[in-house]
Amino acid sequence: MRAWQLEEIGGTPQLNDVEPPRPGPTEVQIDIAACGLNFADLLTIKGQYQEKPPLPLTLGMEFAGVVRAVGSELTGLSVGARVGTFSGGGGLAEVACVPADRCVPLPDAMSFPDAAAFQIAYGTSHVALRHRANLQPGETVLVLGAAGGVGLTAVEIAHRMGARVIACARGVEKLDIARRAGADEVIDSETPDLKAALKAMGGVDVVYDAVGDPLFSAALRACRPGARVLVIGFAAGQVPQIPANYLLVKNITVHGLYWGGYLAFDPKVLTESMTELFDWYAEGKLRPHISHTLPLEKADVGLELLRSRKSTGKVVITP
């Protein structure tokens, strides 16, 4: 089979011909139909992601397809089942093996590309806004990087939860995409005095930040008393340094959110979240925005789209 593999940290992924993996006793073998790309794939290539799997590594953290074979100790999943999985790797290939407990059955109406674009982005935003920030109807949410892979889902979910959504992104095209996803107001990330502009809009109760500094610092200073700040990632490359005295004076709470980390210490949070999200999808309330769909041999082009910020929503690879 073909697989995009990273053989050394900082190297260039290569499309190799390799033997298909065989499932262990508690694993399933999946014919991959679609794989969603994530900013974390770029961090993995550079050796900057939280988890560092052994090399060589087949890239691709979330994907969807059809069960081809099951391990000897499994009874829950059967050959032919349509599943999605967050495996942490293996998706940029034609076949993968993953633990069965990482697989979720797909709603009948969900396409494979939608499934590959769904889990990490929607899961991250839903757990962040509902479980961590306890977002309430009528509150104001500021989403930084609002046209990106997770940012756009935060706009959708916050809107679905009854919040007033301010979307912050760069350029008219990206702001228009965020508005169509449910943003009530939009603001360009290159606004000269972002803090003052946000305060003029009434301030914010919840900040959803997948970008980092300098936008983080401006958003923090536009927070209302009692606000909650969600630290999702640092796509801009600058990790913000948070002044603790400012948190104290305005009673602000900062929540870190690493969605995949819940698999190790509280997987029930993810299970319950994904159940609600799949229900919303089945009801037509959520639809992933996929800006680019590319064949497997062009996965490197897809990664460059993420790196150069030329994509919106998700990039999906279809083996």
PDB file of C-alpha atoms in Angstrom:
ATOM      1  CA  MET A   1       0.000   0.000   0.000  1.00  0.00           C
ATOM      2  CA  ARG A   2       0.976   3.684  -0.176  1.00  0.00           C
ATOM      3  CA  ALA A   3       1.613   5.740   2.969  1.00  0.00           C
ATOM      4  CA  TRP A   4       3.022   9.196   3.725  1.00  0.00           C
ATOM      5  CA  GLN A   5       5.792   8.553   6.229  1.00  0.00           C
ATOM      6  CA  LEU A   6       8.062  10.751   8.314  1.00  0.00           C
ATOM      7  CA  GLU A   7      11.445   9.106   8.759  1.00  0.00           C
ATOM      8  CA  GLU A   8      13.224  11.833  10.730  1.00  0.00           C
ATOM      9  CA  ILE A   9      12.090  14.836  12.777  1.00  0.00           C
ATOM     10  CA  GLY A  10      12.220  17.962  10.669  1.00  0.00           C
ATOM     11  CA  GLY A  11      12.452  15.926   7.489  1.00  0.00           C
ATOM     12  CA  THR A  12      10.183  15.908   4.449  1.00  0.00           C
ATOM     13  CA  PRO A  13       7.403  13.275   4.492  1.00  0.00           C
ATOM     14  CA  GLN A  14       7.681  10.734   1.677  1.00  0.00           C
ATOM     15  CA  LEU A  15       5.009   8.710  -0.118  1.00  0.00           C
ATOM     16  CA  ASN A  16       6.306   5.147   0.312  1.00  0.00           C
ATOM     17  CA  ASP A  17       5.207   1.680  -0.746  1.00  0.00           C
ATOM     18  CA  VAL A  18       4.916  -0.389   2.444  1.00  0.00           C
ATOM     19  CA  GLU A  19       3.289  -3.576   3.664  1.00  0.00           C
ATOM     20  CA  PRO A  20      -0.246  -3.080   5.035  1.00  0.00           C
ATOM     21  CA  PRO A  21      -0.365  -3.337   8.855  1.00  0.00           C
ATOM     22  CA  ARG A  22      -2.085  -6.351  10.424  1.00  0.00           C
ATOM     23  CA  PRO A  23      -4.548  -5.929  13.300  1.00  0.00           C
ATOM     24  CA  GLY A  24      -3.635  -7.006  16.810  1.00  0.00           C
ATOM     25  CA  PRO A  25      -6.104  -8.871  19.045  1.00  0.00           C
ATOM     26  CA  THR A  26      -8.007  -5.703  20.042  1.00  0.00           C
ATOM     27  CA  GLU A  27      -7.525  -3.737  16.816  1.00  0.00           C
ATOM     28  CA  VAL A  28      -9.419  -3.259  13.581  1.00  0.00           C
ATOM     29  CA  GLN A  29      -7.968  -2.927  10.093  1.00  0.00           C
ATOM     30  CA  ILE A  30      -9.580  -0.097   8.102  1.00  0.00           C
ATOM     31  CA  ASP A  31      -9.694   0.653   4.392  1.00  0.00           C
ATOM     32  CA  ILE A  32      -9.235   4.428   4.569  1.00  0.00           C
ATOM     33  CA  ALA A  33     -11.694   6.513   2.562  1.00  0.00           C
ATOM     34  CA  ALA A  34     -10.778   9.991   3.848  1.00  0.00           C
ATOM     35  CA  CYS A  35      -8.247  11.596   6.204  1.00  0.00           C
ATOM     36  CA  GLY A  36      -8.519  15.074   7.710  1.00  0.00           C
ATOM     37  CA  LEU A  37      -5.369  17.166   8.035  1.00  0.00           C
ATOM     38  CA  ASN A  38      -4.651  19.112  11.207  1.00  0.00           C
ATOM     39  CA  PHE A  39      -2.193  21.771  12.329  1.00  0.00           C
ATOM     40  CA  ALA A  40      -0.919  19.117  14.730  1.00  0.00           C
ATOM     41  CA  ASP A  41       0.384  17.169  11.724  1.00  0.00           C
ATOM     42  CA  LEU A  42       2.738  20.082  11.007  1.00  0.00           C
ATOM     43  CA  LEU A  43       3.850  20.157  14.654  1.00  0.00           C
ATOM     44  CA  THR A  44       4.526  16.404  14.511  1.00  0.00           C
ATOM     45  CA  ILE A  45       6.786  16.846  11.486  1.00  0.00           C
ATOM     46  CA  LYS A  46       8.792  19.474  13.387  1.00  0.00           C
ATOM     47  CA  GLY A  47       8.877  17.413  16.600  1.00  0.00           C
ATOM     48  CA  GLN A  48       6.843  20.040  18.475  1.00  0.00           C
ATOM     49  CA  TYR A  49       3.641  18.102  19.152  1.00  0.00           C
ATOM     50  CA  GLN A  50       2.745  16.953  22.680  1.00  0.00           C
ATOM     51  CA  GLU A  51       3.008  13.294  21.699  1.00  0.00           C
ATOM     52  CA  LYS A  52       6.085  11.929  19.930  1.00  0.00           C
ATOM     53  CA  PRO A  53       5.404   8.497  18.371  1.00  0.00           C
ATOM     54  CA  PRO A  54       8.353   6.360  17.254  1.00  0.00           C
ATOM     55  CA  LEU A  55       9.726   6.775  13.738  1.00  0.00           C
ATOM     56  CA  PRO A  56       9.103   6.022  10.952  1.00  0.00           C
ATOM     57  CA  LEU A  57       5.625   7.447  11.443  1.00  0.00           C
ATOM     58  CA  THR A  58       2.692   7.414   9.054  1.00  0.00           C
ATOM     59  CA  LEU A  59       1.033  10.823   9.375  1.00  0.00           C
ATOM     60  CA  GLY A  60      -2.701  11.566   9.583  1.00  0.00           C
ATOM     61  CA  MET A  61      -4.416  11.779  12.972  1.00  0.00           C
ATOM     62  CA  GLU A  62      -8.099  11.389  12.106  1.00  0.00           C
ATOM     63  CA  PHE A  63      -9.720   9.421   9.339  1.00  0.00           C
ATOM     64  CA  ALA A  64     -12.737   7.401   8.292  1.00  0.00           C
ATOM     65  CA  GLY A  65     -13.362   4.269   6.288  1.00  0.00           C
ATOM     66  CA  VAL A  66     -14.650   0.715   6.270  1.00  0.00           C
ATOM     67  CA  VAL A  67     -13.568  -2.072   8.620  1.00  0.00           C
ATOM     68  CA  ARG A  68     -11.631  -4.636   6.592  1.00  0.00           C
ATOM     69  CA  ALA A  69     -10.643  -7.092   9.355  1.00  0.00           C
ATOM     70  CA  VAL A  70     -11.006  -7.392  13.129  1.00  0.00           C
ATOM     71  CA  GLY A  71      -8.695  -8.680  15.837  1.00  0.00           C
ATOM     72  CA  SER A  72      -9.169 -12.097  17.387  1.00  0.00           C
ATOM     73  CA  GLU A  73     -10.513 -10.759  20.705  1.00  0.00           C
ATOM     74  CA  LEU A  74     -13.103  -8.326  19.313  1.00  0.00           C
ATOM     75  CA  THR A  75     -16.855  -8.767  19.226  1.00  0.00           C
ATOM     76  CA  GLY A  76     -18.226  -5.204  18.962  1.00  0.00           C
ATOM     77  CA  LEU A  77     -17.210  -4.209  15.427  1.00  0.00           C
ATOM     78  CA  SER A  78     -17.676  -6.287  12.307  1.00  0.00           C
ATOM     79  CA  VAL A  79     -16.219  -6.304   8.816  1.00  0.00           C
ATOM     80  CA  GLY A  80     -17.976  -3.745   6.623  1.00  0.00           C
ATOM     81  CA  ALA A  81     -18.781  -1.290   9.433  1.00  0.00           C
ATOM     82  CA  ARG A  82     -18.390   2.412   8.584  1.00  0.00           C
ATOM     83  CA  VAL A  83     -16.251   4.062  11.263  1.00  0.00           C
ATOM     84  CA  GLY A  84     -14.361   7.199  12.099  1.00  0.00           C
ATOM     85  CA  THR A  85     -11.300   7.248  14.322  1.00  0.00           C
ATOM     86  CA  PHE A  86      -8.898   9.563  16.085  1.00  0.00           C
ATOM     87  CA  SER A  87      -5.803   7.397  16.150  1.00  0.00           C
ATOM     88  CA  GLY A  88      -3.010   9.940  16.463  1.00  0.00           C
ATOM     89  CA  GLY A  89      -1.456   8.677  13.214  1.00  0.00           C
ATOM     90  CA  GLY A  90      -1.747   6.290  10.305  1.00  0.00           C
ATOM     91  CA  GLY A  91      -4.419   8.103   8.300  1.00  0.00           C
ATOM     92  CA  LEU A  92      -2.371   9.265   5.308  1.00  0.00           C
ATOM     93  CA  ALA A  93      -2.326   5.787   3.842  1.00  0.00           C
ATOM     94  CA  GLU A  94      -4.609   3.318   2.121  1.00  0.00           C
ATOM     95  CA  VAL A  95      -4.975   0.963   5.107  1.00  0.00           C
ATOM     96  CA  ALA A  96      -4.527   1.427   8.868  1.00  0.00           C
ATOM     97  CA  CYS A  97      -4.871  -0.572  12.077  1.00  0.00           C
ATOM     98  CA  VAL A  98      -6.198   1.147  15.195  1.00  0.00           C
ATOM     99  CA  PRO A  99      -7.497   0.100  18.634  1.00  0.00           C
ATOM    100  CA  ALA A 100     -11.191  -0.674  18.406  1.00  0.00           C
ATOM    101  CA  ASP A 101     -11.967   1.662  21.324  1.00  0.00           C
ATOM    102  CA  ARG A 102     -10.725   4.583  19.201  1.00  0.00           C
ATOM    103  CA  CYS A 103     -13.431   3.921  16.580  1.00  0.00           C
ATOM    104  CA  VAL A 104     -16.920   5.397  16.470  1.00  0.00           C
ATOM    105  CA  PRO A 105     -19.741   4.172  14.187  1.00  0.00           C
ATOM    106  CA  LEU A 106     -20.733   6.842  11.691  1.00  0.00           C
ATOM    107  CA  PRO A 107     -24.280   8.151  11.241  1.00  0.00           C
ATOM    108  CA  ASP A 108     -25.797   6.773   8.050  1.00  0.00           C
ATOM    109  CA  ALA A 109     -26.079  10.256   6.573  1.00  0.00           C
ATOM    110  CA  MET A 110     -22.431  11.196   7.227  1.00  0.00           C
ATOM    111  CA  SER A 111     -20.060  10.991   4.275  1.00  0.00           C
ATOM    112  CA  PHE A 112     -16.481   9.809   4.750  1.00  0.00           C
ATOM    113  CA  PRO A 113     -14.987  13.267   3.987  1.00  0.00           C
ATOM    114  CA  ASP A 114     -17.336  14.868   6.524  1.00  0.00           C
ATOM    115  CA  ALA A 115     -16.381  12.232   9.093  1.00  0.00           C
ATOM    116  CA  ALA A 116     -12.661  12.823   8.483  1.00  0.00           C
ATOM    117  CA  ALA A 117     -13.181  16.571   8.925  1.00  0.00           C
ATOM    118  CA  PHE A 118     -15.412  16.251  11.978  1.00  0.00           C
ATOM    119  CA  GLN A 119     -13.905  14.589  15.030  1.00  0.00           C
ATOM    120  CA  ILE A 120     -10.958  16.673  16.209  1.00  0.00           C
ATOM    121  CA  ALA A 121     -12.229  20.092  15.138  1.00  0.00           C
ATOM    122  CA  TYR A 122     -15.818  19.789  16.373  1.00  0.00           C
ATOM    123  CA  GLY A 123     -14.774  17.690  19.359  1.00  0.00           C
ATOM    124  CA  THR A 124     -12.222  20.284  20.476  1.00  0.00           C
ATOM    125  CA  SER A 125     -14.650  23.187  20.219  1.00  0.00           C
ATOM    126  CA  HIS A 126     -17.555  21.365  21.853  1.00  0.00           C
ATOM    127  CA  VAL A 127     -15.543  20.136  24.853  1.00  0.00           C
ATOM    128  CA  ALA A 128     -13.914  23.547  25.210  1.00  0.00           C
ATOM    129  CA  LEU A 129     -17.113  25.584  25.104  1.00  0.00           C
ATOM    130  CA  ARG A 130     -19.482  23.248  26.942  1.00  0.00           C
ATOM    131  CA  HIS A 131     -17.274  21.278  29.333  1.00  0.00           C
ATOM    132  CA  ARG A 132     -14.495  23.762  30.113  1.00  0.00           C
ATOM    133  CA  ALA A 133     -16.021  27.230  29.672  1.00  0.00           C
ATOM    134  CA  ASN A 134     -19.618  26.281  30.608  1.00  0.00           C
ATOM    135  CA  LEU A 135     -20.855  28.669  27.940  1.00  0.00           C
ATOM    136  CA  GLN A 136     -24.321  30.067  28.591  1.00  0.00           C
ATOM    137  CA  PRO A 137     -26.921  31.456  26.141  1.00  0.00           C
ATOM    138  CA  GLY A 138     -26.554  35.200  25.667  1.00  0.00           C
ATOM    139  CA  GLU A 139     -22.862  35.347  26.556  1.00  0.00           C
ATOM    140  CA  THR A 140     -20.371  36.835  24.104  1.00  0.00           C
ATOM    141  CA  VAL A 141     -17.708  34.532  22.632  1.00  0.00           C
ATOM    142  CA  LEU A 142     -14.663  35.828  20.772  1.00  0.00           C
ATOM    143  CA  VAL A 143     -13.166  33.255  18.387  1.00  0.00           C
ATOM    144  CA  LEU A 144      -9.600  33.982  17.258  1.00  0.00           C
ATOM    145  CA  GLY A 145      -8.578  32.310  13.999  1.00  0.00           C
ATOM    146  CA  ALA A 146     -12.274  31.976  13.238  1.00  0.00           C
ATOM    147  CA  ALA A 147     -11.890  30.626   9.683  1.00  0.00           C
ATOM    148  CA  GLY A 148      -9.407  27.892  10.584  1.00  0.00           C
ATOM    149  CA  GLY A 149      -9.954  24.195  11.182  1.00  0.00           C
ATOM    150  CA  VAL A 150     -11.077  24.451  14.812  1.00  0.00           C
ATOM    151  CA  GLY A 151     -12.003  28.140  14.827  1.00  0.00           C
ATOM    152  CA  LEU A 152     -14.815  27.729  12.333  1.00  0.00           C
ATOM    153  CA  THR A 153     -16.346  24.900  14.379  1.00  0.00           C
ATOM    154  CA  ALA A 154     -16.164  27.101  17.488  1.00  0.00           C
ATOM    155  CA  VAL A 155     -18.199  29.733  15.647  1.00  0.00           C
ATOM    156  CA  GLU A 156     -20.804  27.124  14.669  1.00  0.00           C
ATOM    157  CA  ILE A 157     -21.055  25.516  18.097  1.00  0.00           C
ATOM    158  CA  ALA A 158     -21.132  28.772  20.071  1.00  0.00           C
ATOM    159  CA  HIS A 159     -23.903  30.001  17.765  1.00  0.00           C
ATOM    160  CA  ARG A 160     -25.761  26.701  18.248  1.00  0.00           C
ATOM    161  CA  MET A 161     -25.452  27.132  22.040  1.00  0.00           C
ATOM    162  CA  GLY A 162     -27.136  30.549  21.896  1.00  0.00           C
ATOM    163  CA  ALA A 163     -24.110  32.791  22.347  1.00  0.00           C
ATOM    164  CA  ARG A 164     -23.317  36.061  20.620  1.00  0.00           C
ATOM    165  CA  VAL A 165     -20.277  35.266  18.466  1.00  0.00           C
ATOM    166  CA  ILE A 166     -17.532  37.681  17.443  1.00  0.00           C
ATOM    167  CA  ALA A 167     -15.308  36.111  14.786  1.00  0.00           C
ATOM    168  CA  CYS A 168     -11.749  37.355  14.347  1.00  0.00           C
ATOM    169  CA  ALA A 169      -9.839  36.382  11.190  1.00  0.00           C
ATOM    170  CA  ARG A 170      -7.655  37.930   8.493  1.00  0.00           C
ATOM    171  CA  GLY A 171      -9.257  39.337   5.365  1.00  0.00           C
ATOM    172  CA  VAL A 172     -12.717  39.808   3.920  1.00  0.00           C
ATOM    173  CA  GLU A 173     -12.996  36.292   2.461  1.00  0.00           C
ATOM    174  CA  LYS A 174     -12.277  34.523   5.761  1.00  0.00           C
ATOM    175  CA  LEU A 175     -14.545  36.857   7.707  1.00  0.00           C
ATOM    176  CA  ASP A 176     -17.365  36.168   5.248  1.00  0.00           C
ATOM    177  CA  ILE A 177     -16.918  32.410   5.783  1.00  0.00           C
ATOM    178  CA  ALA A 178     -17.120  32.930   9.554  1.00  0.00           C
ATOM    179  CA  ARG A 179     -20.246  35.040   9.192  1.00  0.00           C
ATOM    180  CA  ARG A 180     -21.912  32.294   7.138  1.00  0.00           C
ATOM    181  CA  ALA A 181     -21.022  29.817   9.906  1.00  0.00           C
ATOM    182  CA  GLY A 182     -23.015  31.848  12.429  1.00  0.00           C
ATOM    183  CA  ALA A 183     -20.886  34.784  13.585  1.00  0.00           C
ATOM    184  CA  ASP A 184     -22.974  37.748  14.709  1.00  0.00           C
ATOM    185  CA  GLU A 185     -20.101  40.195  14.301  1.00  0.00           C
ATOM    186  CA  VAL A 186     -16.688  40.007  12.619  1.00  0.00           C
ATOM    187  CA  ILE A 187     -13.413  41.841  13.112  1.00  0.00           C
ATOM    188  CA  ASP A 188     -10.200  41.690  11.111  1.00  0.00           C
ATOM    189  CA  SER A 189      -7.239  40.310  13.061  1.00  0.00           C
ATOM    190  CA  GLU A 190      -5.065  43.103  11.637  1.00  0.00           C
ATOM    191  CA  THR A 191      -7.216  45.828  13.213  1.00  0.00           C
ATOM    192  CA  PRO A 192      -4.660  48.351  14.576  1.00  0.00           C
ATOM    193  CA  ASP A 193      -6.023  48.447  18.143  1.00  0.00           C
ATOM    194  CA  LEU A 194      -7.834  45.144  18.554  1.00  0.00           C
ATOM    195  CA  LYS A 195      -8.320  45.573  22.306  1.00  0.00           C
ATOM    196  CA  ALA A 196     -10.066  48.919  21.887  1.00  0.00           C
ATOM    197  CA  ALA A 197     -12.203  47.607  19.034  1.00  0.00           C
ATOM    198  CA  LEU A 198     -13.351  44.627  21.113  1.00  0.00           C
ATOM    199  CA  LYS A 199     -14.129  46.812  24.102  1.00  0.00           C
ATOM    200  CA  ALA A 200     -16.188  49.070  21.832  1.00  0.00           C
ATOM    201  CA  MET A 201     -18.169  45.943  20.888  1.00  0.00           C
ATOM    202  CA  GLY A 202     -18.976  45.413  24.581  1.00  0.00           C
ATOM    203  CA  GLY A 203     -16.143  43.142  25.656  1.00  0.00           C
ATOM    204  CA  VAL A 204     -16.207  39.339  25.818  1.00  0.00           C
ATOM    205  CA  ASP A 205     -17.186  36.615  28.280  1.00  0.00           C
ATOM    206  CA  VAL A 206     -15.317  33.733  26.616  1.00  0.00           C
ATOM    207  CA  VAL A 207     -12.174  33.833  24.464  1.00  0.00           C
ATOM    208  CA  TYR A 208     -11.504  30.847  22.206  1.00  0.00           C
ATOM    209  CA  ASP A 209      -7.872  31.081  21.124  1.00  0.00           C
ATOM    210  CA  ALA A 210      -6.128  28.707  18.729  1.00  0.00           C
ATOM    211  CA  VAL A 211      -3.731  31.425  17.534  1.00  0.00           C
ATOM    212  CA  GLY A 212      -1.585  32.729  20.417  1.00  0.00           C
ATOM    213  CA  ASP A 213       0.126  36.093  20.736  1.00  0.00           C
ATOM    214  CA  PRO A 214      -0.256  38.912  19.845  1.00  0.00           C
ATOM    215  CA  LEU A 215      -4.012  38.352  19.439  1.00  0.00           C
ATOM    216  CA  PHE A 216      -4.240  36.542  22.787  1.00  0.00           C
ATOM    217  CA  SER A 217      -2.945  39.548  24.741  1.00  0.00           C
ATOM    218  CA  ALA A 218      -5.377  41.943  23.069  1.00  0.00           C
ATOM    219  CA  ALA A 219      -8.303  39.581  23.680  1.00  0.00           C
ATOM    220  CA  LEU A 220      -7.350  39.068  27.327  1.00  0.00           C
ATOM    221  CA  ARG A 221      -7.491  42.802  27.929  1.00  0.00           C
ATOM    222  CA  ALA A 222     -10.925  43.017  26.334  1.00  0.00           C
ATOM    223  CA  CYS A 223     -12.379  40.457  28.770  1.00  0.00           C
ATOM    224  CA  ARG A 224     -15.244  41.319  31.048  1.00  0.00           C
ATOM    225  CA  PRO A 225     -14.953  40.515  34.770  1.00  0.00           C
ATOM    226  CA  GLY A 226     -15.455  36.791  35.345  1.00  0.00           C
ATOM    227  CA  ALA A 227     -14.489  35.858  31.781  1.00  0.00           C
ATOM    228  CA  ARG A 228     -13.087  32.482  30.757  1.00  0.00           C
ATOM    229  CA  VAL A 229     -10.183  32.126  28.331  1.00  0.00           C
ATOM    230  CA  LEU A 230      -9.736  28.896  26.371  1.00  0.00           C
ATOM    231  CA  VAL A 231      -6.171  28.108  25.296  1.00  0.00           C
ATOM    232  CA  ILE A 232      -6.504  25.801  22.281  1.00  0.00           C
ATOM    233  CA  GLY A 233      -3.229  26.248  20.399  1.00  0.00           C
ATOM    234  CA  PHE A 234      -0.586  28.595  19.045  1.00  0.00           C
ATOM    235  CA  ALA A 235      -0.936  28.648  15.255  1.00  0.00           C
ATOM    236  CA  ALA A 236       0.818  32.023  15.081  1.00  0.00           C
ATOM    237  CA  GLY A 237       3.890  30.472  16.670  1.00  0.00           C
ATOM    238  CA  GLN A 238       4.032  32.664  19.799  1.00  0.00           C
ATOM    239  CA  VAL A 239       3.058  31.160  23.152  1.00  0.00           C
ATOM    240  CA  PRO A 240       1.533  33.977  25.255  1.00  0.00           C
ATOM    241  CA  GLN A 241       2.832  34.809  28.707  1.00  0.00           C
ATOM    242  CA  ILE A 242      -0.174  35.449  30.950  1.00  0.00           C
ATOM    243  CA  PRO A 243       0.047  38.223  33.591  1.00  0.00           C
ATOM    244  CA  ALA A 244      -1.386  36.601  36.701  1.00  0.00           C
ATOM    245  CA  ASN A 245      -2.189  39.957  38.299  1.00  0.00           C
ATOM    246  CA  TYR A 246      -4.601  40.720  35.466  1.00  0.00           C
ATOM    247  CA  LEU A 247      -6.392  37.409  36.065  1.00  0.00           C
ATOM    248  CA  LEU A 248      -6.683  38.271  39.744  1.00  0.00           C
ATOM    249  CA  VAL A 249      -8.055  41.791  39.310  1.00  0.00           C
ATOM    250  CA  LYS A 250     -10.739  40.799  36.785  1.00  0.00           C
ATOM    251  CA  ASN A 251     -11.500  37.312  38.169  1.00  0.00           C
ATOM    252  CA  ILE A 252     -10.587  35.693  34.838  1.00  0.00           C
ATOM    253  CA  THR A 253     -10.148  31.932  34.510  1.00  0.00           C
ATOM    254  CA  VAL A 254      -7.818  30.389  31.936  1.00  0.00           C
ATOM    255  CA  HIS A 255      -8.558  26.843  30.728  1.00  0.00           C
ATOM    256  CA  GLY A 256      -6.112  24.754  28.735  1.00  0.00           C
ATOM    257  CA  LEU A 257      -7.702  22.281  26.336  1.00  0.00           C
ATOM    258  CA  TYR A 258      -5.913  19.311  24.761  1.00  0.00           C
ATOM    259  CA  TRP A 259      -8.778  17.265  23.346  1.00  0.00           C
ATOM    260  CA  GLY A 260      -6.789  14.085  22.777  1.00  0.00           C
ATOM    261  CA  GLY A 261      -5.550  14.125  26.360  1.00  0.00           C
ATOM    262  CA  TYR A 262      -9.005  13.125  27.602  1.00  0.00           C
ATOM    263  CA  LEU A 263      -8.507   9.700  26.022  1.00  0.00           C
ATOM    264  CA  ALA A 264      -6.050   8.919  28.813  1.00  0.00           C
ATOM    265  CA  PHE A 265      -7.767  10.365  31.889  1.00  0.00           C
ATOM    266  CA  ASP A 266     -11.491  10.881  31.169  1.00  0.00           C
ATOM    267  CA  PRO A 267     -12.622   9.351  27.839  1.00  0.00           C
ATOM    268  CA  LYS A 268     -16.280   9.598  28.879  1.00  0.00           C
ATOM    269  CA  VAL A 269     -16.106  13.349  28.247  1.00  0.00           C
ATOM    270  CA  LEU A 270     -15.214  12.700  24.604  1.00  0.00           C
ATOM    271  CA  THR A 271     -17.792   9.931  24.189  1.00  0.00           C
ATOM    272  CA  GLU A 272     -20.637  12.090  25.500  1.00  0.00           C
ATOM    273  CA  SER A 273     -19.465  15.058  23.444  1.00  0.00           C
ATOM    274  CA  MET A 274     -19.249  13.075  20.197  1.00  0.00           C
ATOM    275  CA  THR A 275     -22.701  11.589  20.788  1.00  0.00           C
ATOM    276  CA  GLU A 276     -24.248  15.066  21.001  1.00  0.00           C
ATOM    277  CA  LEU A 277     -22.255  16.284  17.986  1.00  0.00           C
ATOM    278  CA  PHE A 278     -23.329  13.330  15.831  1.00  0.00           C
ATOM    279  CA  ASP A 279     -26.951  13.998  16.859  1.00  0.00           C
ATOM    280  CA  TRP A 280     -26.576  17.623  15.745  1.00  0.00           C
ATOM    281  CA  TYR A 281     -25.089  16.465  12.439  1.00  0.00           C
ATOM    282  CA  ALA A 282     -27.937  14.011  11.864  1.00  0.00           C
ATOM    283  CA  GLU A 283     -30.394  16.853  12.530  1.00  0.00           C
ATOM    284  CA  GLY A 284     -28.670  19.022   9.918  1.00  0.00           C
ATOM    285  CA  LYS A 285     -27.388  21.507  12.505  1.00  0.00           C
ATOM    286  CA  LEU A 286     -23.673  21.052  11.714  1.00  0.00           C
ATOM    287  CA  ARG A 287     -21.878  20.684   8.398  1.00  0.00           C
ATOM    288  CA  PRO A 288     -18.069  20.668   8.144  1.00  0.00           C
ATOM    289  CA  HIS A 289     -16.558  23.297   5.890  1.00  0.00           C
ATOM    290  CA  ILE A 290     -13.991  21.577   3.644  1.00  0.00           C
ATOM    291  CA  SER A 291     -12.057  24.032   1.501  1.00  0.00           C
ATOM    292  CA  HIS A 292      -9.883  21.444  -0.295  1.00  0.00           C
ATOM    293  CA  THR A 293     -10.260  17.735  -1.090  1.00  0.00           C
ATOM    294  CA  LEU A 294      -7.123  16.135  -2.544  1.00  0.00           C
ATOM    295  CA  PRO A 295      -5.984  12.631  -3.546  1.00  0.00           C
ATOM    296  CA  LEU A 296      -3.411  10.784  -1.445  1.00  0.00           C
ATOM    297  CA  GLU A 297      -0.500  11.620  -3.749  1.00  0.00           C
ATOM    298  CA  LYS A 298      -1.134  15.333  -3.107  1.00  0.00           C
ATOM    299  CA  ALA A 299      -1.164  15.182   0.690  1.00  0.00           C
ATOM    300  CA  ASP A 300       2.028  17.260   0.719  1.00  0.00           C
ATOM    301  CA  VAL A 301       0.093  19.987  -1.118  1.00  0.00           C
ATOM    302  CA  GLY A 302      -2.586  19.796   1.573  1.00  0.00           C
ATOM    303  CA  LEU A 303      -0.019  20.180   4.352  1.00  0.00           C
ATOM    304  CA  GLU A 304       1.420  23.224   2.593  1.00  0.00           C
ATOM    305  CA  LEU A 305      -2.073  24.744   2.419  1.00  0.00           C
ATOM    306  CA  LEU A 306      -2.218  24.503   6.211  1.00  0.00           C
ATOM    307  CA  ARG A 307       1.321  25.796   6.644  1.00  0.00           C
ATOM    308  CA  SER A 308       0.698  28.839   4.448  1.00  0.00           C
ATOM    309  CA  ARG A 309      -2.809  29.445   5.883  1.00  0.00           C
ATOM    310  CA  LYS A 310      -4.369  29.274   2.435  1.00  0.00           C
ATOM    311  CA  SER A 311      -7.104  26.868   3.505  1.00  0.00           C
ATOM    312  CA  THR A 312     -10.298  27.530   5.452  1.00  0.00           C
ATOM    313  CA  GLY A 313     -12.063  24.977   7.604  1.00  0.00           C
ATOM    314  CA  LYS A 314     -10.552  21.580   6.829  1.00  0.00           C
ATOM    315  CA  VAL A 315      -8.349  19.980   4.179  1.00  0.00           C
ATOM    316  CA  VAL A 316      -9.298  16.358   3.464  1.00  0.00           C
ATOM    317  CA  ILE A 317      -7.225  13.686   1.699  1.00  0.00           C
ATOM    318  CA  THR A 318      -9.026  10.838  -0.074  1.00  0.00           C
ATOM    319  CA  PRO A 319      -6.879   7.732  -0.732  1.00  0.00           C
TER     320      PRO A 319
END
